[in-house]
mmCIF file of C-alpha atoms and ligand atoms in Angstrom:
data_model
loop_
_atom_site.group_PDB
_atom_site.id
_atom_site.type_symbol
_atom_site.label_atom_id
_atom_site.label_comp_id
_atom_site.label_asym_id
_atom_site.label_seq_id
_atom_site.Cartn_x
_atom_site.Cartn_y
_atom_site.Cartn_z
ATOM 1 C CA MET V 1 122.572 68.878 103.457
ATOM 2 C CA SER V 2 120.435 66.773 101.116
ATOM 3 C CA ARG V 3 116.711 66.439 101.735
ATOM 4 C CA ASP V 4 117.041 62.654 102.106
ATOM 5 C CA PHE V 5 119.704 63.061 104.746
ATOM 6 C CA MET V 6 117.624 65.678 106.574
ATOM 7 C CA ARG V 7 114.517 63.498 106.400
ATOM 8 C CA SER V 8 116.261 60.512 107.948
ATOM 9 C CA ARG V 9 117.735 62.740 110.664
ATOM 10 C CA VAL V 10 114.268 64.091 111.567
ATOM 11 C CA GLN V 11 112.698 60.631 111.302
ATOM 12 C CA GLY V 12 115.184 59.183 113.769
ATOM 13 C CA GLY V 13 114.986 62.146 116.165
ATOM 14 C CA PRO V 14 112.514 63.391 118.788
ATOM 15 C CA LEU V 15 110.208 64.914 116.119
ATOM 16 C CA GLY V 16 109.898 61.662 114.130
ATOM 17 C CA ASP V 17 106.234 61.171 115.086
ATOM 18 C CA ILE V 18 105.437 64.765 114.029
ATOM 19 C CA LEU V 19 107.175 64.141 110.676
ATOM 20 C CA GLU V 20 104.796 61.222 110.063
ATOM 21 C CA LYS V 21 101.785 63.437 110.762
ATOM 22 C CA VAL V 22 103.067 66.327 108.628
ATOM 23 C CA GLU V 23 103.775 64.011 105.688
ATOM 24 C CA ALA V 24 100.284 62.538 106.034
ATOM 25 C CA GLY V 25 98.745 66.043 106.181
ATOM 26 C CA LEU V 26 97.327 65.440 109.681
ATOM 27 C CA ARG V 27 96.508 68.208 112.140
ATOM 28 C CA LEU V 28 98.948 68.835 115.007
ATOM 29 C CA SER V 29 97.850 69.079 118.646
ATOM 30 C CA PHE V 30 98.541 71.623 121.403
ATOM 31 C CA GLU V 31 101.128 69.326 122.952
ATOM 32 C CA GLU V 32 102.885 68.866 119.589
ATOM 33 C CA GLY V 33 102.939 72.652 119.103
ATOM 34 C CA VAL V 34 104.694 73.088 122.457
ATOM 35 C CA ARG V 35 107.196 70.361 121.509
ATOM 36 C CA LEU V 36 108.010 72.235 118.288
ATOM 37 C CA TYR V 37 108.836 75.321 120.375
ATOM 38 C CA GLU V 38 110.961 73.280 122.785
ATOM 39 C CA ALA V 39 112.802 71.214 120.148
ATOM 40 C CA GLU V 40 116.556 71.825 120.161
ATOM 41 C CA ASP V 41 117.004 71.119 116.453
ATOM 42 C CA ILE V 42 115.735 74.269 114.719
ATOM 43 C CA ASN V 43 116.650 72.803 111.326
ATOM 44 C CA ALA V 44 114.323 69.875 111.982
ATOM 45 C CA VAL V 45 111.485 72.309 112.754
ATOM 46 C CA GLY V 46 112.303 74.213 109.540
ATOM 47 C CA TYR V 47 112.386 70.987 107.543
ATOM 48 C CA LEU V 48 108.885 70.101 108.760
ATOM 49 C CA ALA V 49 107.504 73.583 108.041
ATOM 50 C CA ASN V 50 109.028 73.504 104.570
ATOM 51 C CA ILE V 51 107.073 70.331 103.754
ATOM 52 C CA ALA V 52 103.806 72.094 104.599
ATOM 53 C CA ARG V 53 104.900 75.282 102.804
ATOM 54 C CA GLU V 54 105.919 73.583 99.585
ATOM 55 C CA ARG V 55 102.788 71.416 99.575
ATOM 56 C CA LEU V 56 100.686 74.597 99.552
ATOM 57 C CA HIS V 57 102.788 76.953 97.447
ATOM 58 C CA GLY V 58 105.555 74.993 95.743
ATOM 59 C CA ASN V 59 108.464 77.306 95.095
ATOM 60 C CA ARG V 60 106.475 80.543 94.963
ATOM 61 C CA THR V 61 106.908 83.457 97.347
ATOM 62 C CA TYR V 62 104.351 86.246 97.127
ATOM 63 C CA TYR V 63 104.859 89.976 97.597
ATOM 64 C CA ASN V 64 102.659 93.011 97.070
ATOM 65 C CA VAL V 65 103.177 96.584 95.991
ATOM 66 C CA ASN V 66 101.624 98.491 98.854
ATOM 67 C CA SER V 67 101.975 101.505 101.070
ATOM 68 C CA HIS V 68 101.151 102.145 104.722
ATOM 69 C CA ILE V 69 99.374 105.256 105.951
ATOM 70 C CA ASN V 70 99.071 105.751 109.711
ATOM 71 C CA TYR V 71 96.468 108.552 109.871
ATOM 72 C CA SER V 72 96.983 109.349 113.560
ATOM 73 C CA ASN V 73 99.048 108.119 116.518
ATOM 74 C CA ILE V 74 96.782 109.674 119.161
ATOM 75 C CA CYS V 75 95.485 106.770 121.209
ATOM 76 C CA VAL V 76 93.436 106.428 124.389
ATOM 77 C CA LEU V 77 95.429 103.248 125.096
ATOM 78 C CA TRP V 78 98.812 105.047 124.854
ATOM 79 C CA LYS V 79 99.669 104.042 128.425
ATOM 80 C CA ALA V 80 97.834 100.705 128.567
ATOM 81 C CA CYS V 81 99.682 99.097 125.629
ATOM 82 C CA LYS V 82 103.118 98.836 127.224
ATOM 83 C CA PHE V 83 104.670 97.305 124.094
ATOM 84 C CA CYS V 84 103.794 100.234 121.847
ATOM 85 C CA ALA V 85 106.006 103.229 121.040
ATOM 86 C CA PHE V 86 103.612 104.573 118.411
ATOM 87 C CA GLY V 87 100.551 105.596 120.484
ATOM 88 C CA LYS V 88 100.670 109.082 122.032
ATOM 89 C CA LYS V 89 98.479 111.121 124.358
ATOM 90 C CA GLU V 90 96.629 114.049 122.784
ATOM 91 C CA GLY V 91 98.781 117.179 123.104
ATOM 92 C CA GLN V 92 101.978 115.182 123.746
ATOM 93 C CA GLN V 93 105.054 115.999 121.686
ATOM 94 C CA ASP V 94 105.042 113.964 118.428
ATOM 95 C CA ALA V 95 101.261 113.369 118.653
ATOM 96 C CA TYR V 96 99.633 113.900 115.244
ATOM 97 C CA ALA V 97 96.413 113.413 113.320
ATOM 98 C CA TYR V 98 96.477 114.073 109.590
ATOM 99 C CA SER V 99 93.677 116.159 108.143
ATOM 100 C CA LEU V 100 91.659 114.588 105.325
ATOM 101 C CA GLU V 101 93.313 117.033 102.904
ATOM 102 C CA GLU V 102 96.761 115.835 104.003
ATOM 103 C CA ILE V 103 95.714 112.204 103.620
ATOM 104 C CA PHE V 104 94.286 112.756 100.127
ATOM 105 C CA LYS V 105 97.465 114.568 99.075
ATOM 106 C CA MET V 106 99.576 111.685 100.370
ATOM 107 C CA ALA V 107 97.280 109.128 98.769
ATOM 108 C CA GLU V 108 97.505 110.853 95.409
ATOM 109 C CA THR V 109 101.260 110.244 95.124
ATOM 110 C CA LEU V 110 101.658 107.110 97.225
ATOM 111 C CA GLY V 111 98.819 105.246 95.526
ATOM 112 C CA ARG V 112 100.184 105.434 92.001
ATOM 113 C CA GLY V 113 100.901 101.916 90.713
ATOM 114 C CA ARG V 114 100.157 100.307 94.085
ATOM 115 C CA THR V 115 97.524 97.650 94.651
ATOM 116 C CA GLU V 116 96.930 98.232 98.387
ATOM 117 C CA PHE V 117 96.923 100.826 101.143
ATOM 118 C CA HIS V 118 97.380 99.361 104.619
ATOM 119 C CA MET V 119 95.969 101.929 107.036
ATOM 120 C CA VAL V 120 95.795 101.809 110.824
ATOM 121 C CA GLY V 121 95.957 104.393 113.587
ATOM 122 C CA GLY V 122 95.534 104.929 117.311
ATOM 123 C CA LEU V 123 92.174 105.056 119.109
ATOM 124 C CA HIS V 124 91.552 108.790 118.719
ATOM 125 C CA PRO V 125 89.043 110.075 121.293
ATOM 126 C CA ASP V 126 87.575 112.892 119.172
ATOM 127 C CA LEU V 127 87.783 112.275 115.420
ATOM 128 C CA PRO V 128 84.185 111.756 114.230
ATOM 129 C CA PHE V 129 83.014 108.647 112.374
ATOM 130 C CA ASP V 130 82.622 110.780 109.229
ATOM 131 C CA TYR V 131 86.386 111.385 109.223
ATOM 132 C CA TYR V 132 86.962 107.664 108.642
ATOM 133 C CA LEU V 133 84.104 107.262 106.169
ATOM 134 C CA GLU V 134 85.248 110.267 104.139
ATOM 135 C CA MET V 135 88.875 109.148 104.313
ATOM 136 C CA ILE V 136 88.034 105.799 102.735
ATOM 137 C CA GLN V 137 85.587 107.227 100.237
ATOM 138 C CA GLY V 138 87.959 110.045 99.219
ATOM 139 C CA ILE V 139 90.879 107.665 98.610
ATOM 140 C CA LYS V 140 88.662 105.357 96.537
ATOM 141 C CA GLU V 141 87.645 108.339 94.408
ATOM 142 C CA ILE V 142 91.302 109.142 93.738
ATOM 143 C CA HIS V 143 92.367 105.506 93.150
ATOM 144 C CA PRO V 144 89.281 103.315 92.502
ATOM 145 C CA GLN V 145 91.393 100.210 91.797
ATOM 146 C CA LEU V 146 93.282 100.362 95.103
ATOM 147 C CA HIS V 147 92.329 97.837 97.823
ATOM 148 C CA LEU V 148 91.892 99.500 101.214
ATOM 149 C CA LYS V 149 92.968 97.204 104.041
ATOM 150 C CA VAL V 150 92.059 99.422 106.952
ATOM 151 C CA PHE V 151 91.605 99.203 110.759
ATOM 152 C CA THR V 152 92.479 96.635 113.380
ATOM 153 C CA ALA V 153 89.700 94.807 115.250
ATOM 154 C CA THR V 154 90.644 97.008 118.221
ATOM 155 C CA GLU V 155 89.814 100.133 116.210
ATOM 156 C CA ILE V 156 86.536 98.606 115.010
ATOM 157 C CA ARG V 157 85.488 97.879 118.623
ATOM 158 C CA PHE V 158 86.416 101.449 119.643
ATOM 159 C CA LEU V 159 84.690 103.088 116.655
ATOM 160 C CA ALA V 160 81.536 101.040 117.231
ATOM 161 C CA ASP V 161 81.290 101.682 120.995
ATOM 162 C CA HIS V 162 82.609 105.225 121.359
ATOM 163 C CA ILE V 163 82.534 107.062 118.032
ATOM 164 C CA ALA V 164 79.806 105.707 115.734
ATOM 165 C CA LYS V 165 77.800 104.398 118.724
ATOM 166 C CA MET V 166 76.460 101.535 116.635
ATOM 167 C CA SER V 167 76.848 97.761 116.667
ATOM 168 C CA VAL V 168 80.007 96.280 115.150
ATOM 169 C CA GLU V 169 77.807 94.930 112.315
ATOM 170 C CA GLU V 170 76.435 98.386 111.453
ATOM 171 C CA THR V 171 79.836 100.038 111.819
ATOM 172 C CA LEU V 172 81.334 97.562 109.339
ATOM 173 C CA ASP V 173 78.405 98.024 106.946
ATOM 174 C CA HIS V 174 79.003 101.790 106.830
ATOM 175 C CA LEU V 175 82.736 101.309 106.295
ATOM 176 C CA VAL V 176 82.218 98.762 103.515
ATOM 177 C CA ARG V 177 79.739 101.071 101.756
ATOM 178 C CA SER V 178 82.437 103.772 101.820
ATOM 179 C CA GLY V 179 85.002 101.449 100.209
ATOM 180 C CA LEU V 180 86.651 99.356 102.955
ATOM 181 C CA GLY V 181 88.172 96.244 101.353
ATOM 182 C CA SER V 182 89.403 94.182 104.302
ATOM 183 C CA LEU V 183 90.649 94.363 107.897
ATOM 184 C CA THR V 184 94.257 94.232 109.089
ATOM 185 C CA GLY V 185 95.413 91.685 111.670
ATOM 186 C CA GLY V 186 96.683 94.100 114.335
ATOM 187 C CA GLY V 187 95.516 94.287 117.931
ATOM 188 C CA ALA V 188 95.626 90.510 118.506
ATOM 189 C CA GLU V 189 98.832 90.718 120.583
ATOM 190 C CA ILE V 190 98.614 87.531 122.651
ATOM 191 C CA PHE V 191 95.167 86.211 123.561
ATOM 192 C CA ALA V 192 95.988 84.239 126.731
ATOM 193 C CA GLU V 193 95.353 85.720 130.154
ATOM 194 C CA PRO V 194 97.059 86.677 132.440
ATOM 195 C CA THR V 195 99.769 87.447 129.837
ATOM 196 C CA ARG V 196 97.538 89.772 127.789
ATOM 197 C CA SER V 197 96.786 91.900 130.866
ATOM 198 C CA LYS V 198 100.485 92.127 131.695
ATOM 199 C CA ILE V 199 101.219 93.873 128.387
ATOM 200 C CA CYS V 200 97.942 95.693 127.605
ATOM 201 C CA LYS V 201 95.564 95.776 130.564
ATOM 202 C CA GLY V 202 92.384 97.592 129.578
ATOM 203 C CA LYS V 203 92.556 96.685 125.877
ATOM 204 C CA HIS V 204 89.646 94.545 124.633
ATOM 205 C CA SER V 205 89.966 90.816 125.257
ATOM 206 C CA GLY V 206 91.311 88.165 122.907
ATOM 207 C CA GLU V 207 87.768 86.754 122.724
ATOM 208 C CA ASP V 208 86.452 90.123 121.547
ATOM 209 C CA TRP V 209 89.221 90.417 118.914
ATOM 210 C CA LEU V 210 88.168 87.005 117.570
ATOM 211 C CA GLU V 211 84.480 87.931 117.706
ATOM 212 C CA ILE V 212 85.055 91.044 115.556
ATOM 213 C CA HIS V 213 86.889 88.999 112.924
ATOM 214 C CA ARG V 214 84.066 86.410 113.089
ATOM 215 C CA ILE V 215 81.504 89.149 112.377
ATOM 216 C CA ALA V 216 83.633 90.566 109.549
ATOM 217 C CA HIS V 217 84.207 87.134 107.969
ATOM 218 C CA ASN V 218 80.485 86.362 108.132
ATOM 219 C CA LYS V 219 79.902 89.521 106.106
ATOM 220 C CA GLY V 220 82.426 88.374 103.499
ATOM 221 C CA ILE V 221 85.166 90.763 104.704
ATOM 222 C CA ARG V 222 88.529 89.005 104.655
ATOM 223 C CA SER V 223 91.271 89.749 107.164
ATOM 224 C CA THR V 224 94.755 88.830 108.290
ATOM 225 C CA CYS V 225 95.788 87.739 111.777
ATOM 226 C CA THR V 226 98.857 88.419 113.881
ATOM 227 C CA MET V 227 100.588 87.370 117.095
ATOM 228 C CA LEU V 228 102.990 89.603 119.035
ATOM 229 C CA TYR V 229 105.874 87.516 120.396
ATOM 230 C CA GLY V 230 109.193 88.030 122.160
ATOM 231 C CA HIS V 231 107.873 89.826 125.284
ATOM 232 C CA VAL V 232 106.598 87.958 128.381
ATOM 233 C CA GLU V 233 104.586 85.214 126.698
ATOM 234 C CA SER V 234 105.246 81.486 127.176
ATOM 235 C CA ASN V 235 105.404 78.760 124.530
ATOM 236 C CA GLU V 236 101.989 77.611 125.781
ATOM 237 C CA ASP V 237 100.574 81.136 125.242
ATOM 238 C CA ARG V 238 101.855 81.103 121.644
ATOM 239 C CA VAL V 239 100.359 77.712 120.866
ATOM 240 C CA ASP V 240 97.067 78.660 122.540
ATOM 241 C CA HIS V 241 96.969 81.831 120.388
ATOM 242 C CA MET V 242 97.511 79.927 117.161
ATOM 243 C CA LEU V 243 94.966 77.247 118.006
ATOM 244 C CA ARG V 244 92.305 79.867 118.724
ATOM 245 C CA LEU V 245 92.989 81.367 115.291
ATOM 246 C CA ARG V 246 92.771 77.887 113.755
ATOM 247 C CA GLU V 247 89.442 77.263 115.459
ATOM 248 C CA LEU V 248 87.920 80.486 114.107
ATOM 249 C CA GLN V 249 89.335 79.743 110.656
ATOM 250 C CA ASP V 250 87.630 76.311 110.710
ATOM 251 C CA GLU V 251 84.378 78.159 111.293
ATOM 252 C CA THR V 252 84.697 81.074 108.823
ATOM 253 C CA GLY V 253 87.639 80.538 106.453
ATOM 254 C CA GLY V 254 88.094 84.346 106.423
ATOM 255 C CA PHE V 255 91.787 84.717 107.306
ATOM 256 C CA THR V 256 94.157 85.004 104.372
ATOM 257 C CA THR V 257 97.438 85.191 106.261
ATOM 258 C CA PHE V 258 99.134 84.742 109.618
ATOM 259 C CA ILE V 259 101.839 87.279 110.513
ATOM 260 C CA PRO V 260 103.964 86.696 113.623
ATOM 261 C CA LEU V 261 105.118 90.138 114.870
ATOM 262 C CA ALA V 262 108.486 90.351 116.655
ATOM 263 C CA PHE V 263 108.447 92.680 119.675
ATOM 264 C CA HIS V 264 110.668 95.791 119.323
ATOM 265 C CA PRO V 265 111.378 97.142 122.805
ATOM 266 C CA GLU V 266 113.037 100.532 122.127
ATOM 267 C CA ASN V 267 111.049 103.589 123.352
ATOM 268 C CA THR V 268 108.389 101.361 124.950
ATOM 269 C CA GLN V 269 107.511 100.756 128.620
ATOM 270 C CA MET V 270 109.036 97.285 128.234
ATOM 271 C CA ASP V 271 112.480 98.417 127.071
ATOM 272 C CA ASP V 272 114.193 96.126 129.600
ATOM 273 C CA ILE V 273 113.327 93.141 127.373
ATOM 274 C CA PRO V 274 115.968 92.325 124.721
ATOM 275 C CA PRO V 275 114.927 92.338 121.045
ATOM 276 C CA THR V 276 114.088 88.943 119.542
ATOM 277 C CA GLY V 277 116.846 86.907 117.870
ATOM 278 C CA GLY V 278 116.729 85.192 114.502
ATOM 279 C CA MET V 279 116.244 81.744 116.046
ATOM 280 C CA LEU V 280 112.984 82.749 117.705
ATOM 281 C CA ASP V 281 111.834 84.619 114.593
ATOM 282 C CA VAL V 282 112.235 81.646 112.257
ATOM 283 C CA ARG V 283 110.787 79.246 114.839
ATOM 284 C CA ASN V 284 107.594 81.304 115.076
ATOM 285 C CA TYR V 285 107.131 81.247 111.315
ATOM 286 C CA ALA V 286 107.727 77.503 111.222
ATOM 287 C CA VAL V 287 105.394 76.628 114.090
ATOM 288 C CA GLY V 288 102.774 78.967 112.594
ATOM 289 C CA ARG V 289 102.974 77.123 109.265
ATOM 290 C CA LEU V 290 102.713 73.741 110.962
ATOM 291 C CA LEU V 291 99.828 74.501 113.349
ATOM 292 C CA LEU V 292 97.757 76.739 111.073
ATOM 293 C CA ASP V 293 96.977 74.122 108.448
ATOM 294 C CA ASN V 294 93.843 76.039 107.388
ATOM 295 C CA ILE V 295 95.354 79.526 106.930
ATOM 296 C CA PRO V 296 96.799 79.693 103.422
ATOM 297 C CA HIS V 297 99.690 82.138 103.886
ATOM 298 C CA ILE V 298 102.452 82.880 106.406
ATOM 299 C CA LYS V 299 103.963 86.341 106.056
ATOM 300 C CA ALA V 300 107.363 87.644 107.123
ATOM 301 C CA TYR V 301 107.120 91.367 107.741
ATOM 302 C CA TRP V 302 110.642 92.339 106.639
ATOM 303 C CA ILE V 303 110.304 95.777 108.256
ATOM 304 C CA MET V 304 110.348 94.043 111.594
ATOM 305 C CA VAL V 305 112.719 91.124 111.220
ATOM 306 C CA GLY V 306 115.067 92.591 108.601
ATOM 307 C CA GLN V 307 116.021 91.347 105.173
ATOM 308 C CA PRO V 308 118.338 88.430 106.193
ATOM 309 C CA ILE V 309 115.610 86.787 108.315
ATOM 310 C CA ALA V 310 112.991 87.537 105.652
ATOM 311 C CA GLN V 311 115.158 85.564 103.229
ATOM 312 C CA ILE V 312 115.867 82.565 105.415
ATOM 313 C CA SER V 313 112.233 82.484 106.638
ATOM 314 C CA GLN V 314 111.286 81.265 103.167
ATOM 315 C CA ARG V 315 112.865 77.940 104.222
ATOM 316 C CA PHE V 316 110.938 78.030 107.535
ATOM 317 C CA GLY V 317 107.343 78.110 106.339
ATOM 318 C CA VAL V 318 107.013 81.636 104.948
ATOM 319 C CA ASP V 319 105.496 82.109 101.480
ATOM 320 C CA ASP V 320 104.824 85.855 101.591
ATOM 321 C CA LEU V 321 106.997 88.918 102.193
ATOM 322 C CA ASP V 322 105.078 92.054 103.033
ATOM 323 C CA GLY V 323 105.220 94.580 100.309
ATOM 324 C CA THR V 324 107.127 97.615 99.282
ATOM 325 C CA VAL V 325 105.708 99.372 102.433
ATOM 326 C CA VAL V 326 106.267 103.087 102.165
ATOM 327 C CA GLN V 327 105.964 105.258 105.319
ATOM 328 C CA GLU V 328 106.109 102.701 108.100
ATOM 329 C CA LYS V 329 105.833 104.290 111.569
ATOM 330 C CA ILE V 330 104.842 101.674 114.203
ATOM 331 C CA TYR V 331 108.148 99.741 114.210
ATOM 332 C CA HIS V 332 110.439 102.614 113.411
ATOM 333 C CA MET V 333 109.167 104.478 116.488
ATOM 334 C CA ALA V 334 110.052 101.306 118.439
ATOM 335 C CA GLY V 335 113.626 101.302 117.169
ATOM 336 C CA ALA V 336 113.497 99.274 113.922
ATOM 337 C CA LYS V 337 116.651 99.987 111.888
ATOM 338 C CA THR V 338 115.290 98.521 108.671
ATOM 339 C CA PRO V 339 114.599 100.818 105.676
ATOM 340 C CA HIS V 340 111.148 102.405 105.317
ATOM 341 C CA GLU V 341 110.749 101.111 101.807
ATOM 342 C CA LEU V 342 112.013 98.416 99.453
ATOM 343 C CA THR V 343 111.702 98.624 95.699
ATOM 344 C CA VAL V 344 110.063 95.848 93.728
ATOM 345 C CA ASN V 345 113.502 94.893 92.425
ATOM 346 C CA ASP V 346 114.840 94.623 96.005
ATOM 347 C CA ILE V 347 111.986 92.328 97.033
ATOM 348 C CA ARG V 348 112.265 90.140 93.950
ATOM 349 C CA ARG V 349 116.009 89.812 94.587
ATOM 350 C CA LEU V 350 115.390 88.824 98.248
ATOM 351 C CA ILE V 351 113.073 86.097 97.008
ATOM 352 C CA ARG V 352 115.273 84.866 94.142
ATOM 353 C CA GLU V 353 118.351 84.720 96.380
ATOM 354 C CA ALA V 354 116.373 82.400 98.678
ATOM 355 C CA GLY V 355 115.876 80.078 95.693
ATOM 356 C CA ARG V 356 112.183 80.949 95.381
ATOM 357 C CA GLU V 357 110.113 82.332 92.534
ATOM 358 C CA PRO V 358 108.709 85.854 93.115
ATOM 359 C CA VAL V 359 105.001 86.350 92.371
ATOM 360 C CA GLU V 360 103.252 89.697 92.726
ATOM 361 C CA ARG V 361 99.831 89.343 94.376
ATOM 362 C CA ASP V 362 97.002 91.669 95.360
ATOM 363 C CA THR V 363 95.520 91.749 98.873
ATOM 364 C CA LEU V 364 93.387 88.672 98.153
ATOM 365 C CA TYR V 365 96.346 86.764 96.668
ATOM 366 C CA ARG V 366 95.263 87.007 93.066
ATOM 367 C CA GLU V 367 98.233 87.125 90.753
ATOM 368 C CA VAL V 368 99.048 90.591 89.409
ATOM 369 C CA THR V 369 100.503 91.401 86.037
ATOM 370 C CA ARG V 370 101.857 94.846 85.476
ATOM 371 C CA GLN V 371 103.513 97.210 83.074
ATOM 372 C CA GLY V 372 104.958 100.038 85.113
ATOM 373 C CA ASP V 373 102.126 101.617 87.094
ATOM 374 C CA GLN V 374 99.394 99.806 85.143
ATOM 375 C CA TRP V 375 98.300 96.513 86.705
ATOM 376 C CA ALA V 376 95.596 93.878 86.448
ATOM 377 C CA VAL V 377 94.644 90.793 88.486
ATOM 378 C CA HIS V 378 93.878 87.257 87.404
ATOM 379 C CA ALA V 379 91.193 85.407 89.352
HETATM 380 O O1 V47 T 401 98.783 95.294 116.979
HETATM 381 C C1 V47 T 401 102.993 97.607 118.158
HETATM 382 C C2 V47 T 401 102.303 95.506 116.890
HETATM 383 C C3 V47 T 401 100.591 95.738 115.427
HETATM 384 C C4 V47 T 401 105.057 97.110 118.544
HETATM 385 O O2 V47 T 401 97.635 92.758 108.669
HETATM 386 C C5 V47 T 401 104.493 96.078 117.784
HETATM 387 O O3 V47 T 401 99.050 92.388 107.036
HETATM 388 C C6 V47 T 401 106.477 94.966 117.755
HETATM 389 O O4 V47 T 401 99.232 94.449 112.927
HETATM 390 N N1 V47 T 401 107.080 95.904 118.511
HETATM 391 C C7 V47 T 401 100.138 96.597 114.277
HETATM 392 N N2 V47 T 401 105.189 95.015 117.394
HETATM 393 C C8 V47 T 401 100.810 96.168 112.956
HETATM 394 C C9 V47 T 401 100.144 94.991 112.357
HETATM 395 C C10 V47 T 401 100.529 94.485 111.016
HETATM 396 C C11 V47 T 401 101.813 94.602 110.525
HETATM 397 C C12 V47 T 401 102.101 94.122 109.258
HETATM 398 C C13 V47 T 401 101.133 93.534 108.473
HETATM 399 C C14 V47 T 401 99.849 93.415 108.998
HETATM 400 C C15 V47 T 401 98.771 92.808 108.186
HETATM 401 C C16 V47 T 401 99.542 93.872 110.275
HETATM 402 O O5 V47 T 401 101.961 96.022 115.641
HETATM 403 C C17 V47 T 401 99.988 95.922 116.787
HETATM 404 C C18 V47 T 401 101.029 95.282 117.669
HETATM 405 O O6 V47 T 401 100.829 93.898 117.752
HETATM 406 N N3 V47 T 401 103.222 96.416 117.593
HETATM 407 N N4 V47 T 401 104.119 98.050 118.746
HETATM 408 C C19 V47 T 401 106.416 96.995 118.914
HETATM 409 N N5 V47 T 401 107.013 97.903 119.684
#
């Protein structure tokens, strides 16, 4: 279908007024966001998102060479977060917490040639604050060039209140001095009540999640942001979530990327809900691209949606595929059948086959050039 044909189809259809706004670079409203979710013509929604995507990034799709380390799955919220198959009670079968020695050994091999470690864990009731400070510091000593994207806002709130017993500001200052590079986007789930309480009653509020990112951004710490979809949330909840992210981004400019996270029900307390389908996955990317006009990147986490959707998503607003990701645990414990790792060649092929140009980036989206394991960034 040619672009001209598609344009005239969208122009003459129920999203014609939104097309005018997107072409003019105007901000979309709550009501328009809900209409994009309700629109029957998914190709029209994709067409609109592609305009915004190509205006920002042309034909480029970014990827990074990273690895995940989940230091522990022991979590005081193991029962409260009904969507999670990863969190375990202390002493329960499969519960684990790596020692610092184990982490350093892992880091030694996994870090070679990579630009980023993405590290999150459960809310462990007993590990002391020094464990986290030494973990970050020790990894930086082994791989000084590596960017450490560590902790969700939920972990920061827990560390501050229960482990370090300091303000969020002081907790972040200590972590940054040890080598923290940025925060991950996890823990956001869905902000709107009563939906949030239905899936994670007892977890900190959406307002608190936003407040922690506000504090981090004001200190110059960048972060990503996420939204968990495909459970019991409504279209209105999704749009509300995105607009609250947009509002904070207007204030701080600290988010690099929005990552919609598809709910995986297996082994969770919500296993009666079917897994998300491709239509909902691509729609979330597209609406995210269209509503979040101030967040530069939209990421498809291929681990979660699989390689076919990761490819097609590049025509629905996505400009970033999460990296080579070694050692993923959160989604595989919830039934993901995707591989644990892709090679750089696999990722570049996924991007090329979608008609896009692959560009390696670091965590802050600076272009990377490399020769084998040696790499450098260009500001
Ligand atoms: O907050 C947990 C989600 C998040 C399940 O920052 C689940 O670049 C689906 O935030 N089905 C943690 N989702 C992972 C995360 C993330 C992932 C990739 C990139 C980035 C980034 C961040 O995973 C949790 C929760 O929303 N989650 N269990 C599940 N069963």
